[in-house]
Amino acid sequence: MVIDFSRFGLLSGHFYGKKSRLANCSKNRGHFYPQSQSFMWQYCSGTHAAQPLAMFEYQPTRAGAHALKFLTAPDGKVFNGYLQVDGYAGYNTIQAASRVGCMAHVRRKFVEVLQSIPTANAKDSIAQQPIGLIQKLYVIEAQMKTAAVSERKRVRQAQSIPILEQLKAWLDEQVKLVLPKSLLGKAIHYALGQWSYVIRYVESGLLSIDNNIAERSIKNLVIGRKNWLFSTSVDGAYATAVLTTMVRSALLNKLDPYQYLVQVLNKLPYAESEKDFEEMMPWNVKAGVDAADSQGRLAA
């Protein structure tokens, strides 16, 4: 029920989507055998959300139908706010949402071009041009970290749009000259394919230039996966999703995860009404230890 409340809270705002691979295994005579490659889907609220959340959902496949189901409310209404994601085609199933792209993914494709050529020649590569323009966009964003929503939109309209127009002109010119199957050609085609999405962030000061917040939020799960390698059961994968949801959401609300879990688990057996469950949301819970202290303790 606490997780359901979290999901309904997300459906009322703008948020980010991300997924990560997870291996499922079965145990037979003391040995673990890989059964399938499944996925952990992540949904988190926008950077400027008043009630931040990060939700994780286990699913056996990477089919876009899972995201569509998650983003559909009990009354059948599909989420129609801003959805910021990478270029994965599975998100095309959520047609009601206003999709926002990730400029970091666009930049990464051109960085891969530079990494594929000798260092001495990298500085003369034409891939430096889009990277330079994108860097200018990030400089503008860095200068507005504490700006009001209206100011962020105004500056983007005045300063970011002209740079985006330069970048689009460069892409339109180079797509005619570069081999489409080369690394540079693939980077250009990716950028053009995502263009209507990656420029949407200038529409609102509430939006971000990329979905790095989702990348950071799922990082601990990815690191953990490298350590534990697999889940021994589907139930274990579901449990991982629930606990990760609660821990990450606590941290986003500057709470100590352990203290938050203690308070929720103590109250849960006595919860009966919607108000009882609402009071267990991380922004309504007063945990006694600062999240920074918790992070240091977890690292130790």
Short mmCIF file of C-alpha atoms in Angstrom, two decimals:
data_model
loop_
_atom_site.label_atom_id
_atom_site.label_comp_id
_atom_site.label_asym_id
_atom_site.label_seq_id
_atom_site.Cartn_x
_atom_site.Cartn_y
_atom_site.Cartn_z
CA MET A 1 0.00 0.00 0.00
CA VAL A 2 2.85 2.42 0.76
CA ILE A 3 4.31 1.63 -2.67
CA ASP A 4 0.91 2.21 -4.33
CA PHE A 5 0.68 5.65 -2.70
CA SER A 6 4.15 6.44 -4.02
CA ARG A 7 3.18 5.42 -7.54
CA PHE A 8 0.01 7.53 -7.54
CA GLY A 9 2.10 10.48 -6.33
CA LEU A 10 4.44 10.10 -9.28
CA LEU A 11 1.57 10.00 -11.76
CA SER A 12 0.59 13.53 -10.74
CA GLY A 13 3.85 15.18 -11.81
CA HIS A 14 6.80 15.14 -14.21
CA PHE A 15 9.34 12.38 -13.86
CA TYR A 16 12.18 10.37 -15.34
CA GLY A 17 12.36 6.77 -16.51
CA LYS A 18 15.29 4.35 -16.56
CA LYS A 19 15.85 0.59 -16.62
CA SER A 20 18.68 -1.77 -15.66
CA ARG A 21 19.37 -5.46 -16.32
CA LEU A 22 18.97 -7.99 -13.52
CA ALA A 23 19.70 -11.73 -13.64
CA ASN A 24 17.27 -14.25 -12.14
CA CYS A 25 18.57 -17.60 -10.96
CA SER A 26 17.24 -20.82 -9.54
CA LYS A 27 18.92 -23.00 -6.94
CA ASN A 28 19.44 -26.71 -7.54
CA ARG A 29 21.49 -28.95 -5.22
CA GLY A 30 23.34 -26.03 -3.73
CA HIS A 31 24.24 -24.44 -7.07
CA PHE A 32 22.79 -21.36 -8.74
CA TYR A 33 21.88 -21.50 -12.41
CA PRO A 34 20.96 -18.43 -14.50
CA GLN A 35 17.38 -18.73 -15.75
CA SER A 36 16.75 -15.45 -17.55
CA GLN A 37 17.79 -11.85 -17.88
CA SER A 38 15.13 -9.59 -16.44
CA PHE A 39 14.93 -5.88 -15.72
CA MET A 40 14.51 -3.36 -12.95
CA TRP A 41 12.57 -0.32 -14.13
CA GLN A 42 13.02 2.97 -12.32
CA TYR A 43 10.74 6.00 -12.22
CA CYS A 44 11.69 9.11 -10.28
CA SER A 45 10.19 12.54 -9.81
CA GLY A 46 11.54 15.71 -11.41
CA THR A 47 14.57 17.54 -10.06
CA HIS A 48 12.43 20.35 -8.66
CA ALA A 49 9.60 18.21 -7.25
CA ALA A 50 8.23 19.31 -3.89
CA GLN A 51 7.69 15.65 -2.91
CA PRO A 52 10.59 13.70 -4.46
CA LEU A 53 10.29 9.98 -5.07
CA ALA A 54 12.23 7.19 -6.76
CA MET A 55 10.34 4.00 -7.55
CA PHE A 56 11.75 0.68 -8.74
CA GLU A 57 9.69 -2.03 -10.37
CA TYR A 58 10.84 -5.54 -11.30
CA GLN A 59 9.68 -6.89 -14.66
CA PRO A 60 10.74 -10.03 -16.58
CA THR A 61 11.30 -8.16 -19.88
CA ARG A 62 12.18 -4.73 -21.25
CA ALA A 63 8.93 -4.42 -23.21
CA GLY A 64 7.48 -0.93 -23.30
CA ALA A 65 4.14 -2.37 -22.19
CA HIS A 66 5.49 -2.49 -18.63
CA ALA A 67 6.10 1.25 -18.59
CA LEU A 68 2.65 1.87 -20.07
CA LYS A 69 1.02 -0.25 -17.37
CA PHE A 70 2.93 1.53 -14.62
CA LEU A 71 1.91 4.90 -16.02
CA THR A 72 -1.77 3.99 -16.19
CA ALA A 73 -3.90 4.97 -13.18
CA PRO A 74 -6.57 2.63 -11.72
CA ASP A 75 -9.26 4.62 -13.55
CA GLY A 76 -7.57 3.84 -16.89
CA LYS A 77 -6.18 7.32 -17.45
CA VAL A 78 -2.66 7.26 -18.89
CA PHE A 79 -0.05 9.67 -17.60
CA ASN A 80 0.00 12.80 -19.79
CA GLY A 81 2.66 14.95 -18.13
CA TYR A 82 6.34 15.27 -18.97
CA LEU A 83 8.26 11.98 -19.19
CA GLN A 84 12.05 12.38 -19.49
CA VAL A 85 13.84 9.28 -20.80
CA ASP A 86 16.64 8.10 -23.08
CA GLY A 87 16.15 6.98 -26.68
CA TYR A 88 14.79 3.49 -25.94
CA ALA A 89 11.96 2.81 -28.40
CA GLY A 90 9.86 1.02 -25.77
CA TYR A 91 8.83 4.40 -24.36
CA ASN A 92 6.95 5.07 -27.60
CA THR A 93 4.02 3.17 -26.07
CA ILE A 94 3.33 6.12 -23.74
CA GLN A 95 1.84 8.36 -26.41
CA ALA A 96 -0.18 10.52 -24.04
CA ALA A 97 2.93 11.83 -22.27
CA SER A 98 5.02 14.79 -23.42
CA ARG A 99 8.32 13.05 -23.93
CA VAL A 100 11.54 14.86 -23.02
CA GLY A 101 14.91 13.57 -24.22
CA CYS A 102 18.33 13.45 -22.64
CA MET A 103 21.06 15.74 -23.96
CA ALA A 104 23.67 13.77 -22.02
CA HIS A 105 22.93 10.73 -24.19
CA VAL A 106 23.31 12.84 -27.34
CA ARG A 107 26.64 14.18 -26.13
CA ARG A 108 27.82 10.69 -25.16
CA LYS A 109 27.48 9.47 -28.75
CA PHE A 110 29.87 12.18 -29.98
CA VAL A 111 32.28 11.55 -27.11
CA GLU A 112 32.43 7.91 -28.23
CA VAL A 113 33.53 9.16 -31.66
CA LEU A 114 36.46 11.02 -30.07
CA GLN A 115 37.37 7.99 -27.97
CA SER A 116 37.58 5.84 -31.10
CA ILE A 117 40.34 7.89 -32.76
CA PRO A 118 43.96 8.57 -31.70
CA THR A 119 44.27 11.26 -29.03
CA ALA A 120 46.53 13.36 -31.25
CA ASN A 121 43.79 13.57 -33.90
CA ALA A 122 40.83 14.01 -31.55
CA LYS A 123 41.23 17.77 -31.23
CA ASP A 124 40.78 18.17 -35.01
CA SER A 125 37.71 15.92 -35.25
CA ILE A 126 34.50 17.57 -36.40
CA ALA A 127 32.82 15.79 -33.49
CA GLN A 128 34.31 18.54 -31.32
CA GLN A 129 31.82 21.01 -32.78
CA PRO A 130 28.59 19.46 -31.42
CA ILE A 131 30.31 18.67 -28.13
CA GLY A 132 31.35 22.32 -27.84
CA LEU A 133 27.82 23.56 -28.51
CA ILE A 134 26.33 21.12 -26.02
CA GLN A 135 28.90 22.26 -23.45
CA LYS A 136 27.62 25.82 -23.86
CA LEU A 137 24.11 24.58 -23.07
CA TYR A 138 25.37 22.97 -19.87
CA VAL A 139 27.20 26.15 -18.85
CA ILE A 140 23.89 27.98 -19.06
CA GLU A 141 22.24 25.31 -16.93
CA ALA A 142 25.02 25.45 -14.33
CA GLN A 143 24.51 29.18 -13.94
CA MET A 144 20.82 28.65 -13.13
CA LYS A 145 20.97 25.99 -10.43
CA THR A 146 19.31 28.23 -7.87
CA ALA A 147 17.21 30.26 -10.30
CA ALA A 148 13.44 30.44 -10.04
CA VAL A 149 11.40 28.33 -12.46
CA SER A 150 10.25 31.37 -14.44
CA GLU A 151 13.80 32.73 -14.67
CA ARG A 152 15.14 29.38 -15.83
CA LYS A 153 12.62 29.32 -18.67
CA ARG A 154 13.33 32.93 -19.64
CA VAL A 155 17.09 32.36 -19.86
CA ARG A 156 16.66 29.18 -21.86
CA GLN A 157 14.41 30.95 -24.33
CA ALA A 158 16.90 33.79 -24.73
CA GLN A 159 20.23 31.93 -24.60
CA SER A 160 19.76 28.20 -25.12
CA ILE A 161 17.47 28.26 -28.16
CA PRO A 162 20.00 30.07 -30.41
CA ILE A 163 22.66 27.47 -29.50
CA LEU A 164 20.20 24.65 -30.19
CA GLU A 165 19.51 26.20 -33.58
CA GLN A 166 23.24 26.20 -34.34
CA LEU A 167 23.49 22.56 -33.31
CA LYS A 168 20.51 21.59 -35.47
CA ALA A 169 21.98 23.38 -38.48
CA TRP A 170 25.28 21.52 -38.01
CA LEU A 171 23.47 18.16 -37.76
CA ASP A 172 21.38 18.87 -40.87
CA GLU A 173 24.51 19.75 -42.84
CA GLN A 174 26.67 16.86 -41.67
CA VAL A 175 24.04 14.16 -42.08
CA LYS A 176 24.39 14.67 -45.85
CA LEU A 177 28.17 14.25 -45.76
CA VAL A 178 28.93 11.55 -43.19
CA LEU A 179 28.56 7.81 -43.75
CA PRO A 180 25.45 6.75 -41.80
CA LYS A 181 27.04 3.53 -40.47
CA SER A 182 30.16 5.24 -39.13
CA LEU A 183 30.31 6.14 -35.43
CA LEU A 184 29.90 9.81 -36.29
CA GLY A 185 27.04 9.01 -38.65
CA LYS A 186 25.27 7.02 -35.94
CA ALA A 187 25.76 9.86 -33.45
CA ILE A 188 24.28 12.36 -35.90
CA HIS A 189 21.30 10.14 -36.70
CA TYR A 190 20.67 9.51 -33.00
CA ALA A 191 20.68 13.25 -32.29
CA LEU A 192 18.31 13.99 -35.16
CA GLY A 193 16.03 11.12 -34.18
CA GLN A 194 15.79 12.49 -30.64
CA TRP A 195 15.74 16.15 -31.60
CA SER A 196 12.10 16.98 -30.88
CA TYR A 197 12.54 15.40 -27.44
CA VAL A 198 15.92 16.82 -26.39
CA ILE A 199 14.91 20.42 -27.12
CA ARG A 200 11.65 20.20 -25.15
CA TYR A 201 13.37 21.12 -21.87
CA VAL A 202 13.35 24.80 -22.93
CA GLU A 203 9.53 24.79 -22.70
CA SER A 204 9.49 24.81 -18.90
CA GLY A 205 11.77 25.82 -16.08
CA LEU A 206 10.66 22.67 -14.25
CA LEU A 207 12.37 20.42 -16.80
CA SER A 208 16.01 19.34 -16.92
CA ILE A 209 18.41 19.22 -19.84
CA ASP A 210 19.02 15.52 -19.20
CA ASN A 211 17.84 12.59 -17.09
CA ASN A 212 21.06 12.30 -15.09
CA ILE A 213 19.03 12.33 -11.89
CA ALA A 214 17.68 8.91 -12.90
CA GLU A 215 21.19 7.76 -13.84
CA ARG A 216 22.45 8.72 -10.38
CA SER A 217 19.47 7.20 -8.61
CA ILE A 218 19.91 3.80 -10.25
CA LYS A 219 23.69 3.79 -9.81
CA ASN A 220 23.63 2.06 -6.41
CA LEU A 221 21.44 -0.69 -7.82
CA VAL A 222 23.84 -1.20 -10.73
CA ILE A 223 26.82 -1.35 -8.37
CA GLY A 224 24.94 -3.77 -6.14
CA ARG A 225 24.10 -5.98 -9.11
CA LYS A 226 27.80 -6.34 -9.83
CA ASN A 227 28.30 -7.53 -6.26
CA TRP A 228 25.36 -9.87 -5.74
CA LEU A 229 25.23 -10.84 -9.47
CA PHE A 230 21.66 -12.16 -9.40
CA SER A 231 18.38 -12.61 -7.52
CA THR A 232 17.65 -16.21 -6.58
CA SER A 233 13.90 -15.80 -7.10
CA VAL A 234 11.29 -13.52 -8.60
CA ASP A 235 10.04 -12.77 -5.08
CA GLY A 236 13.58 -11.68 -4.19
CA ALA A 237 13.65 -9.33 -7.17
CA TYR A 238 10.30 -7.82 -6.15
CA ALA A 239 11.59 -7.36 -2.59
CA THR A 240 14.71 -5.64 -3.93
CA ALA A 241 12.50 -3.23 -5.88
CA VAL A 242 10.39 -2.37 -2.82
CA LEU A 243 13.34 -1.83 -0.48
CA THR A 244 15.31 0.16 -3.05
CA THR A 245 12.25 2.35 -3.61
CA MET A 246 11.99 3.15 0.08
CA VAL A 247 15.71 3.74 0.58
CA ARG A 248 16.17 5.99 -2.46
CA SER A 249 13.00 7.96 -1.70
CA ALA A 250 14.15 8.50 1.87
CA LEU A 251 17.48 9.86 0.63
CA LEU A 252 15.76 12.16 -1.87
CA ASN A 253 13.81 13.62 1.05
CA LYS A 254 17.02 14.00 3.09
CA LEU A 255 16.05 11.27 5.54
CA ASP A 256 18.13 8.51 7.03
CA PRO A 257 16.91 5.32 5.27
CA TYR A 258 17.27 3.11 8.35
CA GLN A 259 15.31 5.51 10.55
CA TYR A 260 12.66 5.86 7.85
CA LEU A 261 12.26 2.10 7.48
CA VAL A 262 12.03 1.68 11.27
CA GLN A 263 9.26 4.26 11.50
CA VAL A 264 7.30 2.84 8.56
CA LEU A 265 7.57 -0.77 9.76
CA ASN A 266 6.47 0.24 13.25
CA LYS A 267 3.40 2.07 11.93
CA LEU A 268 2.46 -0.32 9.12
CA PRO A 269 0.67 -3.00 11.23
CA TYR A 270 -1.68 -0.34 12.61
CA ALA A 271 -2.43 1.50 9.35
CA GLU A 272 -6.07 1.29 8.29
CA SER A 273 -7.04 4.45 6.42
CA GLU A 274 -5.62 6.29 3.43
CA LYS A 275 -4.52 9.01 5.82
CA ASP A 276 -2.47 6.47 7.78
CA PHE A 277 -0.59 5.43 4.65
CA GLU A 278 -0.20 9.01 3.48
CA GLU A 279 1.53 9.82 6.76
CA MET A 280 4.16 7.19 5.92
CA MET A 281 5.27 8.98 2.77
CA PRO A 282 8.89 10.15 3.18
CA TRP A 283 8.02 13.87 3.03
CA ASN A 284 5.62 13.36 5.95
CA VAL A 285 8.04 11.41 8.13
CA LYS A 286 10.50 13.08 10.46
CA ALA A 287 13.56 10.84 10.64
CA GLY A 288 16.08 11.60 13.35
CA VAL A 289 19.32 11.33 11.37
CA ASP A 290 20.47 13.45 8.47
CA ALA A 291 20.85 11.64 5.14
CA ALA A 292 24.46 12.81 4.78
CA ASP A 293 25.32 11.05 8.05
CA SER A 294 23.61 7.93 6.78
CA GLN A 295 25.55 7.97 3.51
CA GLY A 296 28.81 8.17 5.42
CA ARG A 297 27.76 5.29 7.66
CA LEU A 298 26.73 3.14 4.68
CA ALA A 299 30.04 3.85 2.93
CA ALA A 300 31.97 2.79 6.03
#
